[in-house]
PDB file of C-alpha atoms in Angstrom:
ATOM      1  CA  MET B   1    -156.806 -80.361-136.417  1.00 47.00           C
ATOM      2  CA  ASP B   2    -154.247 -77.514-136.966  1.00 62.00           C
ATOM      3  CA  ASN B   3    -150.538 -77.810-137.623  1.00 66.00           C
ATOM      4  CA  ALA B   4    -149.463 -77.396-133.978  1.00 70.00           C
ATOM      5  CA  LEU B   5    -151.490 -80.456-132.963  1.00 72.00           C
ATOM      6  CA  TYR B   6    -150.093 -82.506-135.842  1.00 71.00           C
ATOM      7  CA  VAL B   7    -146.524 -81.570-134.889  1.00 74.00           C
ATOM      8  CA  GLY B   8    -147.210 -82.290-131.218  1.00 78.00           C
ATOM      9  CA  LEU B   9    -148.705 -85.674-132.060  1.00 78.00           C
ATOM     10  CA  SER B  10    -145.682 -86.610-134.204  1.00 78.00           C
ATOM     11  CA  ARG B  11    -143.381 -85.747-131.290  1.00 81.00           C
ATOM     12  CA  GLN B  12    -145.475 -87.758-128.840  1.00 82.00           C
ATOM     13  CA  MET B  13    -145.211 -90.784-131.119  1.00 84.00           C
ATOM     14  CA  THR B  14    -141.396 -90.597-131.126  1.00 86.00           C
ATOM     15  CA  LEU B  15    -141.304 -90.053-127.362  1.00 87.00           C
ATOM     16  CA  ARG B  16    -143.431 -93.152-126.829  1.00 87.00           C
ATOM     17  CA  ARG B  17    -141.061 -95.154-129.031  1.00 89.00           C
ATOM     18  CA  GLU B  18    -138.065 -93.770-127.129  1.00 90.00           C
ATOM     19  CA  LEU B  19    -139.660 -94.736-123.823  1.00 90.00           C
ATOM     20  CA  ASP B  20    -140.018 -98.325-125.076  1.00 92.00           C
ATOM     21  CA  ILE B  21    -136.322 -98.401-126.018  1.00 92.00           C
ATOM     22  CA  VAL B  22    -135.200 -97.008-122.651  1.00 93.00           C
ATOM     23  CA  ALA B  23    -137.379 -99.530-120.824  1.00 93.00           C
ATOM     24  CA  ASN B  24    -135.810-102.323-122.889  1.00 92.00           C
ATOM     25  CA  ASN B  25    -132.326-101.060-121.970  1.00 92.00           C
ATOM     26  CA  ILE B  26    -133.186-101.139-118.280  1.00 93.00           C
ATOM     27  CA  ALA B  27    -134.696-104.628-118.600  1.00 92.00           C
ATOM     28  CA  ASN B  28    -131.434-105.855-120.182  1.00 92.00           C
ATOM     29  CA  ALA B  29    -129.063-104.216-117.713  1.00 92.00           C
ATOM     30  CA  ASP B  30    -127.965-107.701-116.589  1.00 90.00           C
ATOM     31  CA  THR B  31    -128.056-109.399-120.007  1.00 92.00           C
ATOM     32  CA  THR B  32    -124.691-110.786-121.096  1.00 92.00           C
ATOM     33  CA  GLY B  33    -123.193-108.794-123.962  1.00 90.00           C
ATOM     34  CA  PHE B  34    -126.227-106.533-124.413  1.00 92.00           C
ATOM     35  CA  LYS B  35    -125.511-103.168-126.072  1.00 92.00           C
ATOM     36  CA  VAL B  36    -127.450-100.071-125.043  1.00 91.00           C
ATOM     37  CA  GLU B  37    -129.776 -98.603-127.680  1.00 91.00           C
ATOM     38  CA  SER B  38    -131.144 -95.127-128.354  1.00 90.00           C
ATOM     39  CA  LEU B  39    -133.684 -93.648-130.750  1.00 88.00           C
ATOM     40  CA  MET B  40    -132.458 -91.655-133.740  1.00 83.00           C
ATOM     41  CA  VAL B  41    -134.920 -88.938-134.817  1.00 75.00           C
ATOM     42  CA  GLU B  42    -135.029 -86.398-137.612  1.00 73.00           C
ATOM     43  CA  THR B  43    -137.356 -83.695-138.932  1.00 68.00           C
ATOM     44  CA  GLU B  44    -139.544 -84.312-141.963  1.00 65.00           C
ATOM     45  CA  PRO B  45    -140.803 -81.242-143.858  1.00 63.00           C
ATOM     46  CA  MET B  46    -144.446 -81.581-144.906  1.00 59.00           C
ATOM     47  CA  ALA B  47    -146.866 -79.312-146.740  1.00 56.00           C
ATOM     48  CA  PRO B  48    -149.250 -78.008-144.047  1.00 53.00           C
ATOM     49  CA  ALA B  49    -152.675 -76.464-144.016  1.00 51.00           C
ATOM     50  CA  HIS B  50    -151.874 -72.754-143.937  1.00 50.00           C
ATOM     51  CA  THR B  51    -153.085 -69.203-144.117  1.00 46.00           C
ATOM     52  CA  ALA B  52    -151.410 -66.249-145.819  1.00 46.00           C
ATOM     53  CA  GLY B  53    -148.134 -65.409-144.066  1.00 53.00           C
ATOM     54  CA  ALA B  54    -147.968 -68.696-142.136  1.00 53.00           C
ATOM     55  CA  PRO B  55    -144.586 -70.513-142.029  1.00 55.00           C
ATOM     56  CA  ARG B  56    -144.044 -73.212-144.660  1.00 59.00           C
ATOM     57  CA  PRO B  57    -143.199 -76.013-144.535  1.00 63.00           C
ATOM     58  CA  VAL B  58    -144.073 -77.419-141.125  1.00 66.00           C
ATOM     59  CA  LYS B  59    -141.399 -79.825-139.841  1.00 69.00           C
ATOM     60  CA  PHE B  60    -142.700 -82.984-138.184  1.00 67.00           C
ATOM     61  CA  VAL B  61    -140.654 -85.354-136.024  1.00 70.00           C
ATOM     62  CA  ILE B  62    -140.111 -88.945-137.145  1.00 73.00           C
ATOM     63  CA  ASP B  63    -138.110 -91.829-135.680  1.00 72.00           C
ATOM     64  CA  ARG B  64    -135.448 -92.656-138.263  1.00 71.00           C
ATOM     65  CA  SER B  65    -133.740 -95.642-136.672  1.00 77.00           C
ATOM     66  CA  VAL B  66    -132.346 -97.139-133.484  1.00 81.00           C
ATOM     67  CA  GLY B  67    -128.727 -96.349-132.637  1.00 85.00           C
ATOM     68  CA  ARG B  68    -126.625 -98.859-130.747  1.00 89.00           C
ATOM     69  CA  ASP B  69    -123.585 -98.248-128.562  1.00 91.00           C
ATOM     70  CA  PHE B  70    -121.169-101.151-129.049  1.00 92.00           C
ATOM     71  CA  GLY B  71    -118.863 -99.941-126.287  1.00 92.00           C
ATOM     72  CA  GLN B  72    -117.122-102.481-124.084  1.00 94.00           C
ATOM     73  CA  GLY B  73    -119.064-103.941-121.163  1.00 94.00           C
ATOM     74  CA  GLY B  74    -117.422-104.990-117.918  1.00 94.00           C
ATOM     75  CA  LEU B  75    -116.007-108.507-117.595  1.00 96.00           C
ATOM     76  CA  ARG B  76    -116.980-110.732-114.684  1.00 95.00           C
ATOM     77  CA  SER B  77    -115.575-114.087-113.658  1.00 96.00           C
ATOM     78  CA  THR B  78    -117.768-117.212-113.791  1.00 95.00           C
ATOM     79  CA  GLY B  79    -115.188-119.989-113.842  1.00 94.00           C
ATOM     80  CA  ALA B  80    -117.220-121.959-116.408  1.00 95.00           C
ATOM     81  CA  THR B  81    -115.117-123.664-119.092  1.00 94.00           C
ATOM     82  CA  PHE B  82    -117.166-122.488-122.063  1.00 96.00           C
ATOM     83  CA  ASP B  83    -117.966-118.977-120.853  1.00 97.00           C
ATOM     84  CA  LEU B  84    -115.955-116.592-123.028  1.00 97.00           C
ATOM     85  CA  GLY B  85    -115.599-112.843-122.646  1.00 97.00           C
ATOM     86  CA  LEU B  86    -114.278-110.572-125.403  1.00 96.00           C
ATOM     87  CA  ASP B  87    -112.167-107.525-124.641  1.00 96.00           C
ATOM     88  CA  GLY B  88    -111.967-105.372-127.764  1.00 94.00           C
ATOM     89  CA  ASN B  89    -113.817-104.648-130.978  1.00 94.00           C
ATOM     90  CA  GLY B  90    -115.091-107.956-132.342  1.00 95.00           C
ATOM     91  CA  PHE B  91    -117.861-110.560-132.348  1.00 97.00           C
ATOM     92  CA  PHE B  92    -118.112-114.317-131.987  1.00 97.00           C
ATOM     93  CA  LYS B  93    -119.214-115.994-135.218  1.00 96.00           C
ATOM     94  CA  VAL B  94    -122.050-118.511-134.950  1.00 97.00           C
ATOM     95  CA  GLY B  95    -123.667-120.632-137.620  1.00 95.00           C
ATOM     96  CA  ALA B  96    -127.360-120.047-138.330  1.00 94.00           C
ATOM     97  CA  PRO B  97    -129.655-121.615-140.969  1.00 92.00           C
ATOM     98  CA  ASP B  98    -129.610-118.355-142.969  1.00 89.00           C
ATOM     99  CA  GLY B  99    -125.855-117.763-142.675  1.00 90.00           C
ATOM    100  CA  GLU B 100    -123.370-116.432-140.150  1.00 94.00           C
ATOM    101  CA  GLN B 101    -124.568-114.409-137.196  1.00 96.00           C
ATOM    102  CA  TYR B 102    -122.522-112.401-134.727  1.00 97.00           C
ATOM    103  CA  THR B 103    -122.742-111.970-130.978  1.00 96.00           C
ATOM    104  CA  ARG B 104    -120.920-110.686-127.899  1.00 96.00           C
ATOM    105  CA  ASP B 105    -122.816-113.149-125.712  1.00 95.00           C
ATOM    106  CA  GLY B 106    -120.166-115.665-124.690  1.00 96.00           C
ATOM    107  CA  ARG B 107    -122.391-118.128-122.812  1.00 96.00           C
ATOM    108  CA  PHE B 108    -121.516-121.314-124.711  1.00 96.00           C
ATOM    109  CA  ARG B 109    -122.010-124.995-123.926  1.00 95.00           C
ATOM    110  CA  LEU B 110    -121.380-128.470-125.384  1.00 94.00           C
ATOM    111  CA  ASP B 111    -124.151-130.228-127.292  1.00 93.00           C
ATOM    112  CA  ASP B 112    -124.598-133.987-127.597  1.00 91.00           C
ATOM    113  CA  ALA B 113    -122.285-134.083-130.632  1.00 91.00           C
ATOM    114  CA  GLY B 114    -119.464-132.373-128.729  1.00 93.00           C
ATOM    115  CA  ARG B 115    -119.834-129.071-130.562  1.00 95.00           C
ATOM    116  CA  ILE B 116    -119.451-125.758-128.733  1.00 96.00           C
ATOM    117  CA  THR B 117    -122.788-124.001-129.227  1.00 96.00           C
ATOM    118  CA  THR B 118    -124.874-121.071-128.072  1.00 96.00           C
ATOM    119  CA  GLN B 119    -127.510-121.677-125.432  1.00 94.00           C
ATOM    120  CA  ASP B 120    -130.103-122.312-128.162  1.00 92.00           C
ATOM    121  CA  GLY B 121    -127.916-124.736-130.119  1.00 93.00           C
ATOM    122  CA  LEU B 122    -126.197-122.698-132.860  1.00 96.00           C
ATOM    123  CA  PRO B 123    -122.569-123.805-133.348  1.00 96.00           C
ATOM    124  CA  LEU B 124    -119.704-121.481-132.461  1.00 96.00           C
ATOM    125  CA  LEU B 125    -117.560-121.198-135.597  1.00 96.00           C
ATOM    126  CA  ASP B 126    -113.800-121.362-135.947  1.00 94.00           C
ATOM    127  CA  GLU B 127    -111.661-119.131-138.189  1.00 92.00           C
ATOM    128  CA  GLY B 128    -112.540-121.204-141.251  1.00 90.00           C
ATOM    129  CA  GLY B 129    -116.281-121.116-140.601  1.00 92.00           C
ATOM    130  CA  GLY B 130    -116.633-124.661-139.267  1.00 94.00           C
ATOM    131  CA  PRO B 131    -117.875-125.900-135.861  1.00 94.00           C
ATOM    132  CA  ILE B 132    -115.468-126.580-133.014  1.00 94.00           C
ATOM    133  CA  VAL B 133    -115.827-130.176-131.797  1.00 93.00           C
ATOM    134  CA  ILE B 134    -114.685-131.361-128.365  1.00 92.00           C
ATOM    135  CA  ASP B 135    -114.218-134.917-127.147  1.00 90.00           C
ATOM    136  CA  PRO B 136    -115.180-134.773-123.444  1.00 85.00           C
ATOM    137  CA  LYS B 137    -113.215-137.992-122.816  1.00 85.00           C
ATOM    138  CA  GLU B 138    -109.930-136.318-123.730  1.00 86.00           C
ATOM    139  CA  GLY B 139    -109.803-134.127-120.646  1.00 87.00           C
ATOM    140  CA  ALA B 140    -110.046-130.454-119.757  1.00 91.00           C
ATOM    141  CA  VAL B 141    -110.485-127.835-122.468  1.00 94.00           C
ATOM    142  CA  SER B 142    -108.283-124.757-122.542  1.00 95.00           C
ATOM    143  CA  ILE B 143    -109.093-121.636-124.577  1.00 96.00           C
ATOM    144  CA  ALA B 144    -106.215-119.175-124.918  1.00 96.00           C
ATOM    145  CA  GLN B 145    -106.519-115.395-125.125  1.00 96.00           C
ATOM    146  CA  ASP B 146    -106.099-115.560-128.907  1.00 95.00           C
ATOM    147  CA  GLY B 147    -109.000-118.046-129.145  1.00 95.00           C
ATOM    148  CA  THR B 148    -106.944-121.224-129.612  1.00 95.00           C
ATOM    149  CA  VAL B 149    -108.874-124.242-128.305  1.00 95.00           C
ATOM    150  CA  SER B 150    -106.864-127.192-127.037  1.00 94.00           C
ATOM    151  CA  GLN B 151    -107.092-130.377-124.984  1.00 92.00           C
ATOM    152  CA  GLY B 152    -103.782-131.330-123.495  1.00 85.00           C
ATOM    153  CA  GLU B 153    -101.200-131.070-126.277  1.00 85.00           C
ATOM    154  CA  GLU B 154    -103.788-131.256-129.079  1.00 90.00           C
ATOM    155  CA  ILE B 155    -104.997-128.036-130.721  1.00 92.00           C
ATOM    156  CA  LEU B 156    -108.603-128.404-131.860  1.00 92.00           C
ATOM    157  CA  GLY B 157    -109.076-125.076-133.602  1.00 93.00           C
ATOM    158  CA  LYS B 158    -109.352-121.358-133.037  1.00 95.00           C
ATOM    159  CA  VAL B 159    -112.532-119.483-132.134  1.00 96.00           C
ATOM    160  CA  GLY B 160    -113.554-117.206-134.987  1.00 93.00           C
ATOM    161  CA  VAL B 161    -113.799-113.527-134.055  1.00 96.00           C
ATOM    162  CA  ALA B 162    -114.963-111.026-136.667  1.00 94.00           C
ATOM    163  CA  ARG B 163    -114.750-107.242-136.783  1.00 94.00           C
ATOM    164  CA  PHE B 164    -116.746-104.749-138.862  1.00 94.00           C
ATOM    165  CA  ASP B 165    -115.328-101.348-139.755  1.00 91.00           C
ATOM    166  CA  ASN B 166    -118.882-100.053-140.204  1.00 92.00           C
ATOM    167  CA  LEU B 167    -121.081-101.316-137.376  1.00 92.00           C
ATOM    168  CA  THR B 168    -124.246 -99.861-138.950  1.00 90.00           C
ATOM    169  CA  VAL B 169    -124.389-102.901-141.263  1.00 93.00           C
ATOM    170  CA  LEU B 170    -125.345-105.075-138.274  1.00 93.00           C
ATOM    171  CA  GLU B 171    -129.042-105.725-137.758  1.00 92.00           C
ATOM    172  CA  LYS B 172    -130.438-107.188-134.557  1.00 92.00           C
ATOM    173  CA  VAL B 173    -132.090-110.580-135.118  1.00 91.00           C
ATOM    174  CA  GLY B 174    -132.978-111.546-131.543  1.00 86.00           C
ATOM    175  CA  ASP B 175    -131.308-113.725-128.898  1.00 89.00           C
ATOM    176  CA  ASN B 176    -128.601-111.062-128.532  1.00 91.00           C
ATOM    177  CA  ARG B 177    -127.293-111.716-132.049  1.00 95.00           C
ATOM    178  CA  TYR B 178    -126.822-109.702-135.237  1.00 95.00           C
ATOM    179  CA  ARG B 179    -126.574-110.352-138.948  1.00 95.00           C
ATOM    180  CA  ASN B 180    -124.724-108.543-141.710  1.00 94.00           C
ATOM    181  CA  THR B 181    -127.163-106.600-143.922  1.00 92.00           C
ATOM    182  CA  SER B 182    -124.591-105.483-146.503  1.00 91.00           C
ATOM    183  CA  ASN B 183    -122.021-106.867-148.903  1.00 90.00           C
ATOM    184  CA  GLU B 184    -119.246-105.719-146.587  1.00 88.00           C
ATOM    185  CA  GLN B 185    -117.244-108.692-145.412  1.00 89.00           C
ATOM    186  CA  PRO B 186    -116.058-108.894-141.796  1.00 92.00           C
ATOM    187  CA  VAL B 187    -112.347-109.071-141.139  1.00 92.00           C
ATOM    188  CA  ALA B 188    -110.388-111.004-138.539  1.00 90.00           C
ATOM    189  CA  ALA B 189    -109.810-109.280-135.205  1.00 91.00           C
ATOM    190  CA  PRO B 190    -106.500-110.638-133.859  1.00 90.00           C
ATOM    191  CA  GLU B 191    -106.212-107.719-131.430  1.00 94.00           C
ATOM    192  CA  VAL B 192    -109.276-108.873-129.455  1.00 95.00           C
ATOM    193  CA  VAL B 193    -108.439-110.637-126.188  1.00 96.00           C
ATOM    194  CA  MET B 194    -110.564-113.649-125.234  1.00 97.00           C
ATOM    195  CA  HIS B 195    -111.006-114.569-121.577  1.00 97.00           C
ATOM    196  CA  GLN B 196    -112.030-118.124-120.685  1.00 96.00           C
ATOM    197  CA  GLY B 197    -114.262-118.424-117.635  1.00 96.00           C
ATOM    198  CA  MET B 198    -115.497-114.834-117.932  1.00 97.00           C
ATOM    199  CA  LEU B 199    -118.487-113.060-119.452  1.00 96.00           C
ATOM    200  CA  GLU B 200    -118.938-109.547-120.747  1.00 96.00           C
ATOM    201  CA  GLY B 201    -121.783-107.747-119.020  1.00 95.00           C
ATOM    202  CA  SER B 202    -124.221-105.270-120.508  1.00 93.00           C
ATOM    203  CA  ASN B 203    -122.898-101.763-121.144  1.00 93.00           C
ATOM    204  CA  VAL B 204    -126.195-100.270-119.948  1.00 93.00           C
ATOM    205  CA  LYS B 205    -125.788 -97.665-117.189  1.00 92.00           C
ATOM    206  CA  PRO B 206    -128.999 -98.078-115.163  1.00 92.00           C
ATOM    207  CA  ILE B 207    -128.856 -94.650-113.492  1.00 93.00           C
ATOM    208  CA  SER B 208    -128.434 -92.922-116.860  1.00 92.00           C
ATOM    209  CA  GLU B 209    -131.310 -94.892-118.364  1.00 93.00           C
ATOM    210  CA  ILE B 210    -133.640 -94.144-115.450  1.00 93.00           C
ATOM    211  CA  THR B 211    -132.757 -90.463-115.834  1.00 93.00           C
ATOM    212  CA  ARG B 212    -133.569 -90.681-119.539  1.00 91.00           C
ATOM    213  CA  MET B 213    -136.882 -92.333-118.740  1.00 92.00           C
ATOM    214  CA  ILE B 214    -137.827 -89.460-116.420  1.00 93.00           C
ATOM    215  CA  GLN B 215    -136.805 -86.911-119.080  1.00 92.00           C
ATOM    216  CA  VAL B 216    -138.824 -88.636-121.793  1.00 90.00           C
ATOM    217  CA  THR B 217    -141.874 -88.929-119.534  1.00 91.00           C
ATOM    218  CA  ARG B 218    -141.718 -85.228-118.654  1.00 92.00           C
ATOM    219  CA  ALA B 219    -141.279 -84.274-122.304  1.00 89.00           C
ATOM    220  CA  TYR B 220    -144.348 -86.347-123.202  1.00 86.00           C
ATOM    221  CA  GLU B 221    -146.397 -84.681-120.467  1.00 88.00           C
ATOM    222  CA  SER B 222    -145.177 -81.232-121.527  1.00 87.00           C
ATOM    223  CA  MET B 223    -146.188 -81.914-125.118  1.00 84.00           C
ATOM    224  CA  ALA B 224    -149.629 -83.080-123.990  1.00 85.00           C
ATOM    225  CA  LYS B 225    -150.110 -79.845-122.029  1.00 84.00           C
ATOM    226  CA  MET B 226    -149.049 -77.788-125.052  1.00 82.00           C
ATOM    227  CA  MET B 227    -151.533 -79.599-127.257  1.00 80.00           C
ATOM    228  CA  ASP B 228    -154.324 -79.123-124.696  1.00 81.00           C
ATOM    229  CA  ALA B 229    -153.519 -75.414-124.444  1.00 80.00           C
ATOM    230  CA  ASN B 230    -153.506 -75.070-128.225  1.00 77.00           C
ATOM    231  CA  ALA B 231    -156.846 -76.877-128.515  1.00 74.00           C
ATOM    232  CA  GLU B 232    -158.328 -74.607-125.832  1.00 76.00           C
ATOM    233  CA  LEU B 233    -157.049 -71.531-127.689  1.00 75.00           C
ATOM    234  CA  SER B 234    -158.664 -72.752-130.900  1.00 71.00           C
ATOM    235  CA  ARG B 235    -161.938 -73.408-129.069  1.00 73.00           C
ATOM    236  CA  ARG B 236    -162.019 -69.910-127.598  1.00 75.00           C
ATOM    237  CA  SER B 237    -161.200 -68.358-130.957  1.00 70.00           C
ATOM    238  CA  ILE B 238    -164.096 -70.184-132.583  1.00 69.00           C
ATOM    239  CA  GLU B 239    -166.440 -69.102-129.791  1.00 72.00           C
ATOM    240  CA  ARG B 240    -165.433 -65.442-130.181  1.00 73.00           C
ATOM    241  CA  MET B 241    -165.841 -65.601-133.933  1.00 68.00           C
ATOM    242  CA  GLY B 242    -169.303 -67.034-133.418  1.00 66.00           C
ATOM    243  CA  LYS B 243    -170.268 -64.167-131.123  1.00 66.00           C
ATOM    244  CA  LEU B 244    -169.028 -61.588-133.633  1.00 62.00           C
ATOM    245  CA  ASN B 245    -171.256 -63.119-136.281  1.00 57.00           C
TER     246      ASN B 245
END
């Protein structure tokens, strides 16, 4: 296989990966707090098979990482007491067995112990890193725009919201949550506005993602045609050389 086919194959591999990412974006267009993703690619110089005068090195295409757009999603009203929507640059802090995790998904509920938790049972943390406990018998719960949780005249705590100056330290761990992969410590985000009874929607733009899917598919097909044409050229060259001999 010559260099052109190797380069074409490397590009097809990244295009297939990009298609998977775009399809995942479209599938999560209605997922609360989901952030649109894109493939980050770069060239990788490699020593090729070559003949005298041929260009060196050949640059292959590799997928370096997945980029994530943490831009604000639209807020929609639900009216549910423990649905919380963030407006601004910050994340809810939740307690996980391996440490704090962070999310924009504000779909919370009460567990049997009265703690505010995620849908799968991880506690929502307050500013000090502890769970927020509600006594359902004490009446309606109010959550202010600064995150203060109260029942009647009693203040029960304040929802912890964290901000990272460098968002690349966040790694996706599933269930629409992230973990900190560095030694950088998050800071408080007092400028973030919290809306009770609302949820932040996905920031995916379906039309844009469908357009990207069409572009990626066409690029993949174009690369396949180029590789077929190159293989046919090589075949004809070998046939002609055979006839000369």
